[in-house]
């Protein structure tokens, strides 16, 4: 060896790291999830102030049929029932001392408009969701894509034809631990695509609902209001409070 | 840390009479945790392990209990390993060892916390180096690698086997033997878990209404402890060998080699009868 030259040997730790990089499995990627918190804030604090009953009635007259919207969005919400199936499926891969992460791709076939459901994606469309799994839990929000998904909704026993198409996003309210069932307390839906109800199309709409209350974000001249459908009937929430209108009457009162 | 241990070992060797630091190798050297192999024709047969020195540099072996696991696991667990050591004599010995173990799907289901629909092939490899400081002190260092792979029609392996996270794992160890007499020795085994990679835990389901395709990985969720220390004693008679150590830490499961996800009390035990099958 020539004077002044040095022969370098790789350190043991470097060899181990390189060997491990070549042979060890890396962690699964957690897909990005949509952030629906700004939309949630709009539902929590509508900005418009309607101030009087005639104005409230005017807004309700110009708004879409909230009852139909409620039925339509709830039929779309039924697609989320399979989140429980995904949770149970992934739960079988975990156990004591195990942390699971990654992505779950759900493909849900839509039932169609007929009384007897036909779960054929070529006939009645489908919806695909990407659920993010982190630390043994499905993250609360996720996005999906509907391909001419045909659904059947009901308003006072009357069936409605609903078609969902394009990008959608959901927020379940809280992360879902694997192996547990979604409590269905509330869900926030954002449809960047299109939802058709008996041929009437709505684009870029959203809704938030529980089993007893349906909320629809509606823009008016000076801000936003929330159209409500509850057991009390149709109502409206603005920055001042919640208005309910008597059926068959122009009188609306502030709660 | 290694330099200090070597200095300590050298000091102990200088004090450890009645052995001559320049004497020959010991006739029966421990093969666990070291780079040593069985002499040619030497059989070591015990309740836990069976080894045969094919030639001085090659030893083959198998773990005995898994072959008789069918009352508990429903099927035997065949396994074996091959160890090669350096051919030269002297104070430094190198060795490589490779092993295979096959766990049938029935046994996996018994071992795993969750349902498993595939058999598992476990491969292991280790590299060892042993330094001999006369007849009294032997210091060995080694690196282990373990990998579980699902085999069969389905690719879903159990994510967990008896509390241990299944994954690619790299372990290192340091083993010190201090031979106080020809028969009796003190030992210290130190382990360090270098790396435990996550394992694929894909989950798939195909139904009438929904299809699910999971791209998941599993790792340990408990704070990862990496060290284990096992002090022990060893008895080495003409035909019998007995090794016993008690310690604490993260340790590889017997036979499978996958480290536990938590630290536990550790018992290191080996007992065997030696005889020469041929010269």
XYZ file of C-alpha atoms in Angstrom:
534
model
C 0.000 0.000 0.000
C 1.474 3.395 -0.991
C 2.595 5.681 1.750
C -0.044 8.191 2.766
C -2.981 6.233 1.251
C -5.691 4.777 3.405
C -8.056 1.918 2.727
C -11.561 2.605 3.987
C -13.848 -0.132 5.266
C -17.590 0.435 5.638
C -18.667 0.557 9.228
C -20.733 -2.315 10.499
C -23.756 -0.142 11.201
C -23.786 1.130 7.638
C -23.702 -2.407 6.286
C -26.584 -3.403 8.511
C -28.677 -0.401 7.463
C -28.033 -1.043 3.771
C -28.790 -4.734 4.097
C -31.961 -3.985 6.003
C -33.044 -1.447 3.402
C -32.752 -4.135 0.769
C -34.502 -6.839 2.706
C -36.969 -5.316 5.142
C -40.539 -4.307 4.343
C -41.270 -0.608 4.727
C -44.405 0.763 6.387
C -47.498 1.079 4.207
C -48.334 4.544 2.982
C -51.175 6.356 4.705
C -53.155 8.172 2.023
C -53.987 11.857 2.447
C -57.416 12.619 3.837
C -59.640 15.587 3.014
C -59.896 18.352 5.562
C -63.561 19.153 5.989
C -63.113 21.295 9.111
C -63.701 24.584 7.255
C -66.965 23.197 5.924
C -67.829 21.960 9.419
C -67.263 25.509 10.725
C -69.670 26.893 8.153
C -72.328 24.492 9.413
C -71.611 25.432 13.009
C -71.772 29.180 12.389
C -73.901 30.308 9.448
C -73.151 33.908 8.582
C -76.352 35.422 7.227
C -78.850 37.347 9.395
C -82.380 37.122 8.016
C -83.969 39.166 10.829
C -87.646 38.611 10.049
C -90.165 35.961 9.136
C -90.928 37.157 5.566
C -87.256 36.985 4.709
C -87.034 33.484 6.149
C -90.050 32.398 4.162
C -88.586 33.948 1.028
C -85.392 31.959 1.443
C -87.289 28.746 2.040
C -89.405 29.320 -1.040
C -86.339 29.727 -3.208
C -84.413 26.833 -1.689
C -84.495 23.238 -2.869
C -86.905 20.774 -1.332
C -85.115 20.034 1.900
C -87.109 16.922 2.579
C -86.083 15.424 -0.750
C -82.500 16.469 -0.189
C -82.536 14.835 3.218
C -83.815 11.568 1.783
C -81.278 11.676 -1.036
C -78.285 12.350 1.149
C -79.366 9.715 3.647
C -79.505 7.165 0.828
C -75.940 8.119 -0.047
C -75.028 7.858 3.612
C -76.170 4.239 3.532
C -73.150 3.538 1.332
C -71.055 4.098 4.437
C -72.445 1.004 6.122
C -69.589 -0.929 4.562
C -67.077 1.110 6.550
C -67.943 -1.299 9.358
C -67.074 -4.201 7.066
C -63.729 -2.584 6.271
C -63.083 -2.014 9.948
C -63.779 -5.652 10.771
C -61.687 -6.892 7.865
C -58.675 -4.831 8.888
C -59.165 -5.700 12.540
C -58.449 -9.328 11.727
C -54.901 -8.297 10.819
C -54.153 -6.666 14.135
C -53.810 -7.865 17.689
C -52.317 -7.109 21.043
C -49.193 -5.003 20.681
C -49.725 -4.406 16.972
C -50.100 -1.027 15.274
C -51.723 -1.178 11.860
C -51.417 1.510 9.192
C -52.048 1.961 5.513
C -55.013 2.245 3.183
C -58.261 0.399 2.624
C -59.856 0.656 -0.808
C -63.612 0.091 -0.734
C -65.605 -0.613 -3.836
C -69.348 -0.449 -3.201
C -71.838 -1.508 -5.863
C -74.978 0.598 -5.908
C -78.433 -0.977 -5.578
C -80.217 0.875 -8.377
C -83.632 2.540 -8.542
C -85.773 -0.576 -8.539
C -87.496 -2.102 -5.560
C -85.287 -5.184 -5.745
C -81.651 -4.065 -5.566
C -79.275 -5.248 -8.276
C -75.669 -4.880 -7.180
C -74.136 -4.699 -10.609
C -71.664 -1.868 -11.156
C -72.173 -2.006 -14.920
C -75.906 -1.441 -14.494
C -76.320 0.677 -11.377
C -72.900 2.194 -10.909
C -70.547 2.108 -7.964
C -68.678 4.212 -5.468
C -65.070 3.758 -4.425
C -63.624 5.061 -1.166
C -60.093 5.293 0.135
C -59.906 4.945 3.895
C -56.745 5.905 5.741
C -55.693 3.618 8.577
C -53.352 4.945 11.219
C -52.547 3.532 14.634
C -55.307 0.902 14.441
C -58.001 3.418 13.515
C -59.746 4.528 10.358
C -59.349 8.266 10.065
C -62.563 10.209 10.304
C -62.504 11.815 6.867
C -62.020 10.153 3.512
C -62.674 10.798 -0.128
C -64.347 8.774 -2.797
C -65.520 8.777 -6.349
C -68.965 7.832 -7.594
C -69.551 6.461 -11.077
C -73.225 6.947 -11.940
C -74.281 5.425 -8.646
C -78.038 4.843 -8.668
C -79.790 4.932 -5.332
C -83.346 4.739 -4.110
C -84.641 7.161 -1.495
C -88.061 7.645 0.084
C -90.071 10.689 1.030
C -93.217 9.800 2.983
C -93.246 6.396 1.330
C -92.748 7.760 -2.176
C -89.577 6.471 -3.880
C -87.119 8.941 -5.333
C -84.522 8.229 -7.968
C -81.122 9.487 -6.887
C -77.902 9.433 -8.908
C -74.548 10.257 -7.401
C -71.635 10.987 -9.697
C -68.177 12.478 -9.287
C -66.000 13.192 -6.296
C -67.391 12.974 -2.801
C -65.905 13.389 0.650
C -67.126 12.219 4.032
C -66.401 13.052 7.636
C -67.617 10.596 10.260
C -67.090 12.934 13.182
C -64.337 10.923 14.842
C -61.761 8.272 14.031
C -63.098 4.736 14.003
C -61.112 2.180 15.990
C -60.638 -1.039 14.069
C -63.090 -3.703 15.111
C -65.624 -1.205 16.454
C -68.801 -0.224 14.669
C -69.375 3.305 13.504
C -71.892 4.880 15.900
C -73.544 6.896 13.132
C -74.033 9.898 15.390
C -73.392 12.293 12.561
C -71.874 12.462 9.107
C -70.776 15.346 6.930
C -70.951 14.827 3.170
C -69.416 17.051 0.543
C -70.291 16.374 -3.095
C -67.869 18.053 -5.438
C -69.449 16.106 -8.265
C -73.176 15.946 -8.895
C -76.225 14.558 -7.149
C -79.461 14.189 -9.108
C -82.822 13.895 -7.418
C -85.620 12.982 -9.787
C -83.744 14.624 -12.625
C -82.845 17.825 -10.756
C -79.065 18.121 -10.480
C -77.102 19.750 -7.691
C -73.369 20.328 -7.934
C -70.915 21.361 -5.278
C -73.320 20.726 -2.426
C -72.930 19.369 1.049
C -75.017 18.136 3.947
C -74.598 17.207 7.566
C -77.008 14.882 9.248
C -77.760 12.651 12.176
C -80.582 10.190 12.584
C -82.887 13.021 13.732
C -81.617 16.152 12.052
C -80.646 17.050 8.498
C -78.698 20.224 7.663
C -78.061 21.698 4.239
C -75.713 24.637 3.703
C -77.382 27.241 1.487
C -75.956 30.511 0.227
C -78.014 33.702 0.333
C -77.115 37.275 -0.586
C -75.376 38.180 2.641
C -73.864 34.878 3.652
C -74.948 31.350 4.400
C -77.821 29.737 6.224
C -78.526 26.162 7.212
C -81.724 24.585 5.948
C -83.009 22.090 8.476
C -85.250 19.097 8.342
C -86.155 17.609 11.713
C -89.113 15.993 13.381
C -90.489 19.487 13.816
C -90.461 19.989 10.084
C -88.524 22.374 7.881
C -86.461 25.046 9.575
C -83.684 27.470 8.938
C -80.682 28.421 11.031
C -78.931 31.731 10.587
C -76.488 33.710 12.682
C -79.286 34.771 15.057
C -80.756 31.378 15.759
C -83.116 28.762 14.364
C -86.401 29.550 12.608
C -89.251 27.110 12.270
C -92.227 27.680 9.991
C -95.738 26.312 10.474
C -96.837 24.023 7.651
C -99.386 25.804 5.425
C -98.649 29.161 7.038
C -96.334 32.048 6.242
C -95.487 32.529 9.886
C -91.984 31.602 10.939
C -90.780 32.064 14.456
C -87.334 32.242 15.960
C -86.535 29.598 18.569
C -18.458 -0.272 24.511
C -16.865 -3.202 22.707
C -13.360 -1.863 23.330
C -14.066 -1.578 27.039
C -15.405 -5.099 27.180
C -12.333 -6.398 25.407
C -10.108 -4.536 27.851
C -12.081 -5.956 30.747
C -11.888 -9.440 29.301
C -8.164 -9.122 28.776
C -7.699 -8.042 32.341
C -9.757 -10.944 33.585
C -7.816 -13.325 31.407
C -4.552 -12.112 32.900
C -5.865 -12.770 36.392
C -7.554 -16.060 35.584
C -5.168 -18.807 36.704
C -4.662 -21.731 36.511
C -5.092 -21.383 32.744
C -2.233 -20.608 30.416
C -3.129 -17.852 28.011
C -1.247 -19.583 25.214
C -2.746 -23.065 25.718
C -4.695 -24.954 23.075
C -8.373 -24.604 22.307
C -10.890 -26.157 24.617
C -12.111 -29.587 23.407
C -15.831 -28.817 23.728
C -16.696 -25.304 22.802
C -20.147 -23.903 23.105
C -21.892 -23.528 19.766
C -24.734 -21.253 20.923
C -24.019 -17.541 20.511
C -20.472 -18.259 19.290
C -18.651 -18.941 16.048
C -17.685 -22.444 17.122
C -18.900 -25.708 15.651
C -18.915 -29.318 16.765
C -15.834 -31.389 15.966
C -16.152 -33.869 13.150
C -18.367 -36.774 14.147
C -19.486 -35.193 17.402
C -23.173 -35.558 18.206
C -24.859 -33.385 20.797
C -28.287 -34.672 21.662
C -30.605 -33.000 24.098
C -34.291 -32.374 24.742
C -34.026 -29.022 22.994
C -31.518 -29.458 20.208
C -29.721 -32.082 18.132
C -26.420 -31.230 16.471
C -23.884 -33.133 14.404
C -20.450 -32.018 13.358
C -20.138 -33.259 9.772
C -16.586 -32.043 9.625
C -14.793 -29.664 11.946
C -15.993 -26.679 9.952
C -19.584 -27.738 9.289
C -22.291 -28.450 11.821
C -25.912 -29.265 11.108
C -28.682 -29.221 13.618
C -32.356 -29.082 14.379
C -34.548 -28.029 17.292
C -36.234 -31.084 18.771
C -39.477 -29.881 20.448
C -41.088 -28.446 17.280
C -40.968 -31.860 15.627
C -43.247 -33.122 18.395
C -45.553 -30.115 18.427
C -48.515 -31.849 16.777
C -50.392 -32.576 20.049
C -50.417 -28.841 20.725
C -50.271 -27.251 17.291
C -51.877 -29.920 15.206
C -48.839 -30.526 13.044
C -45.080 -30.889 13.479
C -42.845 -27.934 12.739
C -39.884 -29.140 10.680
C -36.740 -27.093 11.023
C -32.988 -27.279 10.483
C -29.854 -25.212 10.256
C -26.364 -25.354 8.844
C -23.364 -23.652 10.399
C -20.046 -23.021 8.709
C -16.976 -21.787 10.512
C -13.605 -20.562 9.397
C -11.046 -23.240 8.659
C -8.013 -21.674 10.288
C -6.931 -22.138 13.874
C -6.107 -19.293 16.148
C -7.798 -16.961 18.582
C -10.290 -15.554 16.068
C -13.046 -17.677 14.571
C -15.726 -16.640 12.088
C -18.942 -18.439 11.314
C -22.085 -18.165 9.238
C -25.288 -19.979 9.965
C -28.517 -20.357 8.014
C -31.742 -21.937 9.122
C -35.189 -22.829 7.862
C -38.402 -23.507 9.708
C -41.796 -24.313 8.238
C -45.002 -23.704 10.146
C -48.049 -25.271 8.616
C -51.235 -23.183 8.414
C -52.845 -25.269 11.140
C -50.012 -24.491 13.528
C -50.027 -20.813 12.552
C -53.685 -20.588 13.469
C -52.909 -22.116 16.846
C -50.009 -19.758 17.481
C -51.497 -16.568 16.118
C -54.008 -14.410 17.862
C -55.906 -14.035 14.635
C -56.985 -16.417 11.924
C -54.277 -17.303 9.471
C -54.895 -18.836 6.119
C -51.340 -19.471 5.005
C -48.354 -21.469 6.078
C -45.238 -19.657 7.128
C -41.628 -20.218 6.189
C -39.124 -18.713 8.565
C -35.592 -18.141 7.382
C -32.774 -17.089 9.601
C -29.179 -16.147 9.141
C -26.469 -15.211 11.524
C -22.868 -14.174 11.447
C -20.601 -14.705 14.405
C -17.081 -13.883 15.427
C -15.399 -15.290 18.514
C -12.249 -14.064 20.203
C -10.389 -16.495 22.419
C -8.159 -15.048 25.117
C -6.299 -18.164 26.161
C -8.416 -20.940 27.632
C -10.214 -18.746 30.156
C -12.021 -16.051 28.252
C -14.063 -16.211 25.096
C -15.854 -13.183 23.738
C -18.286 -13.611 20.876
C -20.248 -11.098 18.857
C -22.970 -11.858 16.379
C -25.748 -10.500 14.203
C -28.998 -12.378 13.546
C -31.570 -11.863 10.828
C -35.036 -13.434 10.810
C -37.707 -13.270 8.169
C -41.193 -14.702 8.034
C -42.748 -15.355 4.673
C -46.248 -16.549 3.889
C -46.414 -19.436 1.487
C -49.294 -21.163 -0.201
C -52.250 -20.023 -2.221
C -53.038 -17.086 -0.003
C -50.551 -14.423 0.884
C -52.003 -13.451 4.221
C -49.719 -14.404 7.049
C -50.585 -13.979 10.675
C -49.664 -10.551 11.887
C -48.856 -11.699 15.339
C -47.635 -14.917 16.858
C -47.970 -15.229 20.620
C -47.403 -11.587 21.414
C -44.440 -11.161 19.105
C -44.719 -8.901 16.125
C -43.880 -10.792 13.024
C -41.533 -8.833 10.867
C -38.048 -8.769 9.463
C -35.784 -8.423 12.450
C -32.139 -7.739 13.011
C -30.585 -8.594 16.346
C -27.106 -8.237 17.693
C -25.511 -9.968 20.645
C -22.436 -10.143 22.744
C -21.559 -13.284 24.651
C -18.836 -13.624 27.226
C -17.630 -16.893 28.703
C -15.247 -16.971 31.640
C -13.996 -20.482 32.267
C -13.121 -20.601 35.937
C -12.275 -24.293 35.854
C -12.254 -26.967 33.194
C -15.931 -27.716 33.964
C -17.452 -24.531 35.306
C -17.903 -21.221 33.545
C -19.643 -17.923 34.086
C -21.443 -16.429 31.114
C -23.086 -13.167 30.179
C -25.315 -12.737 27.146
C -26.243 -9.235 26.005
C -28.760 -8.702 23.206
C -29.747 -5.607 21.313
C -32.639 -5.458 18.857
C -31.277 -3.401 15.996
C -34.335 -3.196 13.793
C -37.745 -4.704 13.431
C -39.453 -3.878 10.189
C -43.204 -3.764 9.755
C -44.850 -6.703 8.113
C -47.337 -6.596 5.292
C -50.797 -7.114 6.714
C -52.919 -6.768 3.613
C -56.576 -7.528 4.063
C -58.847 -8.396 1.159
C -62.540 -9.168 0.946
C -64.782 -9.788 -2.018
C -68.529 -9.738 -1.455
C -71.743 -9.243 -3.370
C -72.061 -5.587 -2.473
C -68.600 -4.521 -1.394
C -65.018 -5.361 -2.220
C -62.185 -4.360 0.069
C -58.540 -4.215 -0.797
C -56.173 -3.317 2.001
C -52.607 -2.111 1.679
C -51.615 -2.301 5.304
C -48.541 -2.870 7.382
C -48.202 -3.835 10.996
C -45.631 -2.751 13.519
C -45.358 -2.925 17.257
C -47.478 -0.484 19.172
C -45.782 -0.777 22.534
C -42.722 1.299 23.326
C -40.011 -0.751 21.808
C -37.468 -2.102 24.280
C -34.359 -3.386 22.657
C -32.013 -4.732 25.293
C -31.768 -7.996 27.106
C -29.172 -9.233 29.556
C -28.821 -12.849 30.667
C -26.099 -13.802 33.126
C -25.578 -17.503 33.533
C -23.486 -20.487 34.432
C -22.249 -23.385 32.358
C -21.127 -26.894 33.161
C -19.089 -28.792 30.634
C -18.316 -32.425 31.513
C -16.784 -35.038 29.283
C -20.095 -36.182 27.789
C -22.619 -33.717 29.228
C -23.191 -30.039 28.850
C -25.540 -27.846 30.887
C -26.072 -24.149 30.351
C -28.391 -22.070 32.480
C -28.994 -18.338 32.508
C -31.678 -16.054 33.931
C -32.116 -12.471 32.868
C -34.560 -9.900 31.557
C -35.364 -8.150 28.351
C -36.641 -8.580 24.828
C -35.764 -12.010 23.562
C -36.376 -14.029 20.414
C -39.074 -16.635 20.670
C -37.627 -20.132 20.760
C -37.228 -21.698 17.346
C -39.155 -18.968 15.514
C -36.599 -16.323 16.393
C -39.016 -13.405 16.288
C -38.437 -10.992 19.200
C -41.103 -10.466 21.786
C -42.908 -7.165 21.640
C -42.326 -6.579 25.361
C -39.560 -7.281 27.865
C -39.924 -10.403 29.949
C -37.837 -12.468 32.360
C -35.589 -14.620 30.216
C -34.427 -18.151 30.891
C -31.611 -19.491 28.757
C -31.344 -23.264 29.097
C -29.475 -25.952 27.215
C -28.778 -29.529 28.207
C -27.281 -32.245 26.014
C -25.323 -35.465 25.884
C -22.297 -35.654 23.632
C -20.778 -38.642 21.919
C -18.665 -39.300 18.861
C -20.423 -40.929 15.939
C -17.174 -41.236 14.031
C -13.624 -39.965 14.297
